[in-house]
PDB file of C-alpha atoms in Angstrom:
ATOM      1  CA  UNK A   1      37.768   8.623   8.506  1.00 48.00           C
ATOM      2  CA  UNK A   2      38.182  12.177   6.848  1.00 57.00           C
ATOM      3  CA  UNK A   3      35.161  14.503   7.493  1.00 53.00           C
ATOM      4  CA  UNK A   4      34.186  14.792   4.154  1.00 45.00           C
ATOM      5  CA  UNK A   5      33.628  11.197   4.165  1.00 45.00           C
ATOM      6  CA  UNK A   6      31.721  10.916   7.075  1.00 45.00           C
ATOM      7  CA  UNK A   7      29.496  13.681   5.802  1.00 43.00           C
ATOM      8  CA  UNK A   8      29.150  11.535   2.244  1.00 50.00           C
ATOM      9  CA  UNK A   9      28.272   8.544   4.455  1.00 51.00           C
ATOM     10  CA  UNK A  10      25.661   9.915   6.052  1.00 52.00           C
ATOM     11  CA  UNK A  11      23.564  11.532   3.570  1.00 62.00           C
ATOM     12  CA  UNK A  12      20.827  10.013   1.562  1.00 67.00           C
ATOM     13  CA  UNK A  13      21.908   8.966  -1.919  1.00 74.00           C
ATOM     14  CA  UNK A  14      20.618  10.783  -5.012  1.00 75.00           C
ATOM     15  CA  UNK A  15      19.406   9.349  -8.121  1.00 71.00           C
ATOM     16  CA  UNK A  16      21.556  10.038 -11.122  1.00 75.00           C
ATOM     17  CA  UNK A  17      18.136  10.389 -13.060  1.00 72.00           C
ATOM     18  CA  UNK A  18      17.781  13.385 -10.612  1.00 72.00           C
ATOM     19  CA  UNK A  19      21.005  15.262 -11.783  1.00 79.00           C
ATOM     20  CA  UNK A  20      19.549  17.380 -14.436  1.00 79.00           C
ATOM     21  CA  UNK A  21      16.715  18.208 -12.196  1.00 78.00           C
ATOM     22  CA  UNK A  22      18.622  19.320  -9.294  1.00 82.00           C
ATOM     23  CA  UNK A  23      21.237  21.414 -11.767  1.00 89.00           C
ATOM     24  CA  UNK A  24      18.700  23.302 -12.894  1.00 84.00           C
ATOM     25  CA  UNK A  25      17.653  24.313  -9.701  1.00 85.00           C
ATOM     26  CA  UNK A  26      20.481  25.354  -8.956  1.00 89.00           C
ATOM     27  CA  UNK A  27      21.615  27.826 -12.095  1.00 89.00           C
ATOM     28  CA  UNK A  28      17.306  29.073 -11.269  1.00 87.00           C
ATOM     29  CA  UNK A  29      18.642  29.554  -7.775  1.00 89.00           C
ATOM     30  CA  UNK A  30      21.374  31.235  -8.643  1.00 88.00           C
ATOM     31  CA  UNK A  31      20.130  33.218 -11.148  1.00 88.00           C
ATOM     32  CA  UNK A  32      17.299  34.464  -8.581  1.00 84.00           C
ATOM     33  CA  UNK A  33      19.987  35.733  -6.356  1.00 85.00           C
ATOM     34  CA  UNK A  34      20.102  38.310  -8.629  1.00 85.00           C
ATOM     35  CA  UNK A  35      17.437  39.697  -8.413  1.00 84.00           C
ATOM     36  CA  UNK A  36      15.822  39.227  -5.232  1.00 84.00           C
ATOM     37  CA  UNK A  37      17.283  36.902  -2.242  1.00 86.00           C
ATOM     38  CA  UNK A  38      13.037  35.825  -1.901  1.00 86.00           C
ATOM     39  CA  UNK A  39      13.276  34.540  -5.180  1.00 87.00           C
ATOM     40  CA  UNK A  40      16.144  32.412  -4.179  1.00 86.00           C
ATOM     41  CA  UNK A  41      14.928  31.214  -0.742  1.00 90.00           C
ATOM     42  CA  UNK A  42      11.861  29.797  -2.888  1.00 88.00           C
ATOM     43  CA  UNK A  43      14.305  28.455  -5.731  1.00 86.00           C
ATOM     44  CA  UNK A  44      16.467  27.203  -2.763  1.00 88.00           C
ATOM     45  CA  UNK A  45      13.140  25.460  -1.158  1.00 88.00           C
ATOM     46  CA  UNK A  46      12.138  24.384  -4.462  1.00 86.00           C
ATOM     47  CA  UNK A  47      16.046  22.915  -5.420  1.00 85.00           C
ATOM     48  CA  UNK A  48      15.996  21.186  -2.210  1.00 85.00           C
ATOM     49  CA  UNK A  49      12.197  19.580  -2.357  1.00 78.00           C
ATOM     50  CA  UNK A  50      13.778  18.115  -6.238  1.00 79.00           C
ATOM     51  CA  UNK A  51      16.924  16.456  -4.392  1.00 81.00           C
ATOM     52  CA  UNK A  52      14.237  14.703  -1.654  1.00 77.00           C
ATOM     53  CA  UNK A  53      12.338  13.733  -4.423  1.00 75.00           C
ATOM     54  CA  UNK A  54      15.071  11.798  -6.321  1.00 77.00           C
ATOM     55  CA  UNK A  55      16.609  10.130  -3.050  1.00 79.00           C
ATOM     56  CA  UNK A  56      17.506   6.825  -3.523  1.00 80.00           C
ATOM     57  CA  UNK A  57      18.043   5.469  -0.202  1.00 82.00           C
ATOM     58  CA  UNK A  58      19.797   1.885   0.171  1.00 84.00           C
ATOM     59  CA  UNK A  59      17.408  -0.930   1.403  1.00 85.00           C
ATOM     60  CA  UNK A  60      17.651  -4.169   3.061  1.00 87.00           C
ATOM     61  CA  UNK A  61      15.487  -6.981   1.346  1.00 89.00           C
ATOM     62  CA  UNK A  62      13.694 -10.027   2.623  1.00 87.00           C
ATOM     63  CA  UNK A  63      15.671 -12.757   0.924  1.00 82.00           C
ATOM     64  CA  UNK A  64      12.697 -14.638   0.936  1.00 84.00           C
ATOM     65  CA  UNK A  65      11.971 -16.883  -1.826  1.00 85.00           C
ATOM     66  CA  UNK A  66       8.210 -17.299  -1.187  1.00 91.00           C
ATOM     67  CA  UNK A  67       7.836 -12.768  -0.398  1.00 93.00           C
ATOM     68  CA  UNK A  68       6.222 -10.528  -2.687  1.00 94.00           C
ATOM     69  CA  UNK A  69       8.223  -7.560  -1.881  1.00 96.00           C
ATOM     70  CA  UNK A  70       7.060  -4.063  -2.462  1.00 96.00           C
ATOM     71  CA  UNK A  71       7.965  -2.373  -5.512  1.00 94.00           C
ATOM     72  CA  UNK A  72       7.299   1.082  -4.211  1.00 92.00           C
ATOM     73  CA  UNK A  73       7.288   3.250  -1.241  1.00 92.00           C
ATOM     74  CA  UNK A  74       4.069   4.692  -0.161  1.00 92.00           C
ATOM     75  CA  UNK A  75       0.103   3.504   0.688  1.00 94.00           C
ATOM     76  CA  UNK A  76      -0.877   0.404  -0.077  1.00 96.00           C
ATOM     77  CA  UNK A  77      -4.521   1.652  -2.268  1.00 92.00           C
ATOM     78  CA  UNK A  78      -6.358  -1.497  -3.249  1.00 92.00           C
ATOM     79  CA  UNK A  79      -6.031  -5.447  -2.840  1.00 95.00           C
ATOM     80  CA  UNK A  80      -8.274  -6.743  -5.127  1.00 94.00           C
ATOM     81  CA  UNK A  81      -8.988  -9.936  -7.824  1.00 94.00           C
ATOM     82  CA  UNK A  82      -8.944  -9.659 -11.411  1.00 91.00           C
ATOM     83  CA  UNK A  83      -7.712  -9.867 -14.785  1.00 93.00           C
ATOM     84  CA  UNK A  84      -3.675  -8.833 -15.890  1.00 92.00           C
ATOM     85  CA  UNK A  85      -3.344  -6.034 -18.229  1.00 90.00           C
ATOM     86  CA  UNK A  86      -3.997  -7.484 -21.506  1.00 90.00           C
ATOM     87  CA  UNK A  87      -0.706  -5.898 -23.350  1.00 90.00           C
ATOM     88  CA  UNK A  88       1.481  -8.476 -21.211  1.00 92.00           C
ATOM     89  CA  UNK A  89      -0.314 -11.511 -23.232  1.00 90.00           C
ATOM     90  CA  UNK A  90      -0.557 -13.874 -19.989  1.00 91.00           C
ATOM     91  CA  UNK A  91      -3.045 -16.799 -19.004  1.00 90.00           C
ATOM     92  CA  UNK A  92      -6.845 -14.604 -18.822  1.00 88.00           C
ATOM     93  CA  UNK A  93      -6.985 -15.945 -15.619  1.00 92.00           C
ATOM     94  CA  UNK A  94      -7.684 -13.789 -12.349  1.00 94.00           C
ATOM     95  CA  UNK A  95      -5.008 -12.567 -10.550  1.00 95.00           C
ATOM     96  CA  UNK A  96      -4.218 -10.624  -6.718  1.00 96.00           C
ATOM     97  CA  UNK A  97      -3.572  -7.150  -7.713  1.00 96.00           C
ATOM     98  CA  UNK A  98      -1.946  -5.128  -4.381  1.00 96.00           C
ATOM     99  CA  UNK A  99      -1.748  -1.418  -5.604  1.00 95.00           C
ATOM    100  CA  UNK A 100       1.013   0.858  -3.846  1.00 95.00           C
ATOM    101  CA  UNK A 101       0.015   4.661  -4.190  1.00 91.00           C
ATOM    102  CA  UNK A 102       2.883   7.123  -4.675  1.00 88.00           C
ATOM    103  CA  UNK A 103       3.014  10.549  -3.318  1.00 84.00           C
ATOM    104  CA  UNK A 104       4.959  13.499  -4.676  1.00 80.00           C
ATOM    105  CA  UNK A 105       6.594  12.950  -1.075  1.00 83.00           C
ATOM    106  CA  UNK A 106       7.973   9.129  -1.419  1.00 84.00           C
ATOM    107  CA  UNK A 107      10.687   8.060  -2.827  1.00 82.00           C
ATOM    108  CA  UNK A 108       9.949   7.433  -6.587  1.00 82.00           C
ATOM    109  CA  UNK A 109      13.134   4.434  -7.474  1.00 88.00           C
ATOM    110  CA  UNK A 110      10.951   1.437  -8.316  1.00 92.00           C
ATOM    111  CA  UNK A 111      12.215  -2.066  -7.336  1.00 93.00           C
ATOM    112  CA  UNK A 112      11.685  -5.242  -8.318  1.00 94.00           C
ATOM    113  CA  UNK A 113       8.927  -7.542  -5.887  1.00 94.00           C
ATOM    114  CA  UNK A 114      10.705 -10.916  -6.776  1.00 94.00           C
ATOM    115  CA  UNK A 115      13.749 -12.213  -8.374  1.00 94.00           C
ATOM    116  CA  UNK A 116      12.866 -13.197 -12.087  1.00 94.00           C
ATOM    117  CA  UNK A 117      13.675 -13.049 -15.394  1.00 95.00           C
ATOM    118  CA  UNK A 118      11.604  -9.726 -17.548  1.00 95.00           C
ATOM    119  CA  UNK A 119      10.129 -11.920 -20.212  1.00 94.00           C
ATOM    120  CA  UNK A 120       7.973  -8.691 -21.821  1.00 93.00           C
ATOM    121  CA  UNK A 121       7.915  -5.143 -21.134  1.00 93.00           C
ATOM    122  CA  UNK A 122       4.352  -3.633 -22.897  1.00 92.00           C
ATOM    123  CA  UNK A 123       4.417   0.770 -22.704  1.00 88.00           C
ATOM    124  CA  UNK A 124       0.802   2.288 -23.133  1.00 84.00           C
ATOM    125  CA  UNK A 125      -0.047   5.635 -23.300  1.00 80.00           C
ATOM    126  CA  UNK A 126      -2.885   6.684 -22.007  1.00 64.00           C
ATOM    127  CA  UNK A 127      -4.182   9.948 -19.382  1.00 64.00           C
ATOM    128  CA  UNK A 128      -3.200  10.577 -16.290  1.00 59.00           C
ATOM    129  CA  UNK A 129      -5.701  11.057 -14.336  1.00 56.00           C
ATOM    130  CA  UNK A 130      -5.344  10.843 -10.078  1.00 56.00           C
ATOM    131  CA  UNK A 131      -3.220   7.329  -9.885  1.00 54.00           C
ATOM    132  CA  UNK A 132      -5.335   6.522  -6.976  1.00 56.00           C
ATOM    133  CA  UNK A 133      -8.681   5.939  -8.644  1.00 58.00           C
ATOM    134  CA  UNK A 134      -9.087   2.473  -9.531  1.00 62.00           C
ATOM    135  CA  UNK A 135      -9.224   3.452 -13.394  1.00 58.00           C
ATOM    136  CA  UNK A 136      -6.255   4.495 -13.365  1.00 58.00           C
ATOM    137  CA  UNK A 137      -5.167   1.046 -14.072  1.00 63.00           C
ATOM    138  CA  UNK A 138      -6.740   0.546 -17.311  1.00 65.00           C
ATOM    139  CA  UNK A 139      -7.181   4.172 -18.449  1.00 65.00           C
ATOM    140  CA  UNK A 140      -3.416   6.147 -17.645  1.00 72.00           C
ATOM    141  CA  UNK A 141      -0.638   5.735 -18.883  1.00 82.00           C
ATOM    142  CA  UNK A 142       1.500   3.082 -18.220  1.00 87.00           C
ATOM    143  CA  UNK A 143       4.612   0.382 -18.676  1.00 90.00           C
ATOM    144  CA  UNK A 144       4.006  -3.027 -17.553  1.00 92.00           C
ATOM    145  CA  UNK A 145       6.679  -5.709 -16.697  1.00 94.00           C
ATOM    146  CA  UNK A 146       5.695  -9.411 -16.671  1.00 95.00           C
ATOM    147  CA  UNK A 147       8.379 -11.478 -14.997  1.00 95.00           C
ATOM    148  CA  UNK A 148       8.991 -15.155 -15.340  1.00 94.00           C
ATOM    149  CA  UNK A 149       9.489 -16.240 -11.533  1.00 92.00           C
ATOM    150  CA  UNK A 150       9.945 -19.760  -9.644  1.00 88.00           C
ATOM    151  CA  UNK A 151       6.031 -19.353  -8.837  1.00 90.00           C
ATOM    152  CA  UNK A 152       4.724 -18.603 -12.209  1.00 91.00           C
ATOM    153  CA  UNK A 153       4.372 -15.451 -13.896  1.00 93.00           C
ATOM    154  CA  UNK A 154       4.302 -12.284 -11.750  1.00 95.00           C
ATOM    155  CA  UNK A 155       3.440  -8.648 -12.941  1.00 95.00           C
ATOM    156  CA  UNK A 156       4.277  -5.212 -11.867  1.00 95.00           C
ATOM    157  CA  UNK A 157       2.897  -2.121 -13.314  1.00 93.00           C
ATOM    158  CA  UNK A 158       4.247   1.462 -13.231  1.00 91.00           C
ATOM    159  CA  UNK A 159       1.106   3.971 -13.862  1.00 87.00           C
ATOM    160  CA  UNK A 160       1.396   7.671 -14.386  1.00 81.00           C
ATOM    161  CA  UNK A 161      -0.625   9.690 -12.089  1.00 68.00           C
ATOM    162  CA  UNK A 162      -2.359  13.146 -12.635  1.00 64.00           C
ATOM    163  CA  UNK A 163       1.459  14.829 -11.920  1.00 61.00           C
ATOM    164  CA  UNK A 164       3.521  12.457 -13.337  1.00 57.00           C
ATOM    165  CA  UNK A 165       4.807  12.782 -16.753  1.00 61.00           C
ATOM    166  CA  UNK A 166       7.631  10.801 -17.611  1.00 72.00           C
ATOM    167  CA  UNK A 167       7.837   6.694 -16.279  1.00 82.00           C
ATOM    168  CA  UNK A 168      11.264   5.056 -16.511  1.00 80.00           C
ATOM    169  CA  UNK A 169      12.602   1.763 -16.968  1.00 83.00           C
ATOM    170  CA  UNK A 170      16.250   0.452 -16.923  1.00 86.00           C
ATOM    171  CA  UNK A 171      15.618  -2.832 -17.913  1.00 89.00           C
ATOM    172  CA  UNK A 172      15.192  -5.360 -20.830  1.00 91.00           C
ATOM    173  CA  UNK A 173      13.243  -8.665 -22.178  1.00 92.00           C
ATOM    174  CA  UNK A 174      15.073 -11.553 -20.749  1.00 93.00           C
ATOM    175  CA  UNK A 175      17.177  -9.567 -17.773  1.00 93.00           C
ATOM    176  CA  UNK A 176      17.463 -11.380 -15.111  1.00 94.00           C
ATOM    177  CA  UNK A 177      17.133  -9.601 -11.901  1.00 92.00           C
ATOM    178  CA  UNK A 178      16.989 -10.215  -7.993  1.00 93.00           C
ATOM    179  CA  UNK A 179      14.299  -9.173  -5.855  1.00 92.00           C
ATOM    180  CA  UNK A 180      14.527  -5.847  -4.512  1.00 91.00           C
ATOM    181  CA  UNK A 181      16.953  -4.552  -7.282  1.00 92.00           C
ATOM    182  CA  UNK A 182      16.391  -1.597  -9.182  1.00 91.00           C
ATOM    183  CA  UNK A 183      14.216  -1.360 -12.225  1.00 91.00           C
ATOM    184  CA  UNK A 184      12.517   2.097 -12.947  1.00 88.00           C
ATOM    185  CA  UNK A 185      11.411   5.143 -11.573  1.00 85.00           C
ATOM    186  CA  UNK A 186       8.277   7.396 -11.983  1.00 82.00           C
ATOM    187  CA  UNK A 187       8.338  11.117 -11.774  1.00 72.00           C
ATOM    188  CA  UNK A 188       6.201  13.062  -9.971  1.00 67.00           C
ATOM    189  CA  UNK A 189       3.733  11.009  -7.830  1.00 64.00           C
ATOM    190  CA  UNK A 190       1.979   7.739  -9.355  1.00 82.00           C
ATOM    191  CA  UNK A 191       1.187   4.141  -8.768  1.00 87.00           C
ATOM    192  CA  UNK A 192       2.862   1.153  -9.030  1.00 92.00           C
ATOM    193  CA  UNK A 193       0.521  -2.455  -9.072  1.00 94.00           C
ATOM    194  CA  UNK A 194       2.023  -6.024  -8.359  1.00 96.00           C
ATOM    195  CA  UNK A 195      -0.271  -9.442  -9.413  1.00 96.00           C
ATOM    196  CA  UNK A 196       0.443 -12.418  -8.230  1.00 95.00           C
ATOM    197  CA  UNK A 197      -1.206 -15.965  -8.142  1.00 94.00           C
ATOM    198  CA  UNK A 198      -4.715 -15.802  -6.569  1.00 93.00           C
ATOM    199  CA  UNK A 199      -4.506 -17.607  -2.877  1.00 91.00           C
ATOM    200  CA  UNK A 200      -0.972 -15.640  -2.236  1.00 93.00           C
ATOM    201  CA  UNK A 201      -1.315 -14.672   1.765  1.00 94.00           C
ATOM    202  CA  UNK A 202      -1.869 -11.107   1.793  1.00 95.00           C
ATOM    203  CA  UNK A 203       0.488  -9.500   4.635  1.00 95.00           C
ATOM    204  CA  UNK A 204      -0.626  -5.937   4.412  1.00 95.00           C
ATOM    205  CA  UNK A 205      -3.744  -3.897   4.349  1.00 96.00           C
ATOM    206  CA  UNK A 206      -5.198  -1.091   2.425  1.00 95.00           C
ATOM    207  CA  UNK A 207      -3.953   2.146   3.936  1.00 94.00           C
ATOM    208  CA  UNK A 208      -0.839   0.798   5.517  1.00 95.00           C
ATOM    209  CA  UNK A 209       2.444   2.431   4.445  1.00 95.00           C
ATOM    210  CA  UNK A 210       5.076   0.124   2.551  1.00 95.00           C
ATOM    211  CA  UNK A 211       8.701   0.591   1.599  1.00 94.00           C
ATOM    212  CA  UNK A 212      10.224  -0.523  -1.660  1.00 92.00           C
ATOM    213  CA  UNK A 213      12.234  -3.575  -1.696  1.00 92.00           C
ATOM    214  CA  UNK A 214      11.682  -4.032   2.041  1.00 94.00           C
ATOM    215  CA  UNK A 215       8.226  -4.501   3.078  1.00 95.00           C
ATOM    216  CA  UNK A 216       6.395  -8.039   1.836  1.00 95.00           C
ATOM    217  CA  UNK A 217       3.627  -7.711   0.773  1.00 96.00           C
ATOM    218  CA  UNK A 218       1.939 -11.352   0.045  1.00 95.00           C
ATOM    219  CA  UNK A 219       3.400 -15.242   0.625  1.00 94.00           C
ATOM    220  CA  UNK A 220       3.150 -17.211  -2.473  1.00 92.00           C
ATOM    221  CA  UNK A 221       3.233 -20.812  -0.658  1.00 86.00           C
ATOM    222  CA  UNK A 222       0.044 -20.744   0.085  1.00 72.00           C
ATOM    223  CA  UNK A 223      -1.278 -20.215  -3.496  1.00 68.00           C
ATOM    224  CA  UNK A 224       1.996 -22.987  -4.740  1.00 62.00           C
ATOM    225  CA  UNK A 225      -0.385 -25.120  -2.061  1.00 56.00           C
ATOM    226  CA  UNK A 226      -3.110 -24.365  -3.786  1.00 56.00           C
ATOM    227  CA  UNK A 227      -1.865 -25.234  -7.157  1.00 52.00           C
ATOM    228  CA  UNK A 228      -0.568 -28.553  -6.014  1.00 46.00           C
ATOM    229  CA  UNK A 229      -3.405 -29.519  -4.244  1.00 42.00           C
ATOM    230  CA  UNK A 230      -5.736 -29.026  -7.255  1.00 50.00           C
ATOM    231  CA  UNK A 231      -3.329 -31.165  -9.653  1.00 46.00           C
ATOM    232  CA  UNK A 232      -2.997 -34.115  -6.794  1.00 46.00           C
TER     233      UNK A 232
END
């Protein structure tokens, strides 16, 4: 194996959303050369905090059909009962919400919490206000994602914070895509939420850390029991 590619092979991958970012860091870098090498240490610093930001390390996914996998790395904010957002037009019906907070530290590549099919993508604008007050769900902006799954309809949520400015998606109605797989990206620190059928076994709590497309967040069998057991 050649050095260079046991250098390439050991770095963190980069984002391509992060390219244009990270180019203009560097041109500001250079450019502050120029004129003072303190300017560039700080455009350096700044250039380099950009690249961390857009890593887009690989993951290795439950393959779990029954796992709600996290969508997002960071804190896990709020586990809590209530309606869907309205714009994704499913059953008014409670649902588990688990909300992952997002700092301008975490990784920001959003990944899909089970394998589905996207069966409506709803964007709403809206402010942006800290992501990790509980009105930031109905009140920032935000692009929700209903996905038809083997348990039922699931939803996941990307919602601006009071940084971010710009939420991404890369996907379409009627994609079909397998859990932990790519799907958008938020930049600069935000929230993602995930509902799920009410009775799901919640395996995390508020405050613990999570990693996208890696740690699981709730069991759907025991709300499939559920279901079953009221129809029988």
């Amino acid at each position: 194996m050649s050095i260079v590619v046991s250098i390439r092979s050991s770095l963190v991958p980069v984002h391509r959303a992060g390219y244009p970012f990270i180019a203009i860091g560097l041109i500001l870098t250079i450019a502050a050369g120029f004129v003072s090498s303190a300017l560039a240490w700080i455009a350096a610093i700044i250039t380099g905090w950009v690249i961390h930001f857009f890593r887009d390390p690989p993951r290795t996914t439950p393959q779990s059909a029954e796992l709600i996998v996290s969508p997002a790395d960071g804190r896990v904010s709020m586990i809590v009962e209530l309606l869907p957002p309205p714009e994704l037009q499913l059953p008014a019906q409670p649902m588990l919400r688990i909300s992952v907070f997002m700092s301008i530290f975490d990784c920001h590549v959003n990944r899909m919490p089970i394998a589905g099919r996207v069966s409506r993508i709803a964007y709403t604008p809206g402010r942006f206000v800290n992501a990790d007050l509980d009105k930031a769900s109905e009140h920032n902006e935000r692009n929700a994602l209903a996905i038809a799954s083997a348990h039922g309809p699931i939803a996941v949520v990307q919602i601006a914070g009071l940084i971010a400015r710009r939420i991404v998606h890369w996907v379409a109605p009627d994609d079909e895509l397998a859990v932990g797989e790519r799907f958008g990206l938020i930049r600069f620190g935000s929230r993602l939420d995930v509902y799920m059928p009410v009775g799901s076994d919640v395996l995390v709590a508020v405050g613990q850390r999570a990693v996208a497309g890696e740690t699981p967040l709730a069991d759907l069998s025991a709300a499939k029991t559920q279901r079953v057991f009221r129809t029988t």
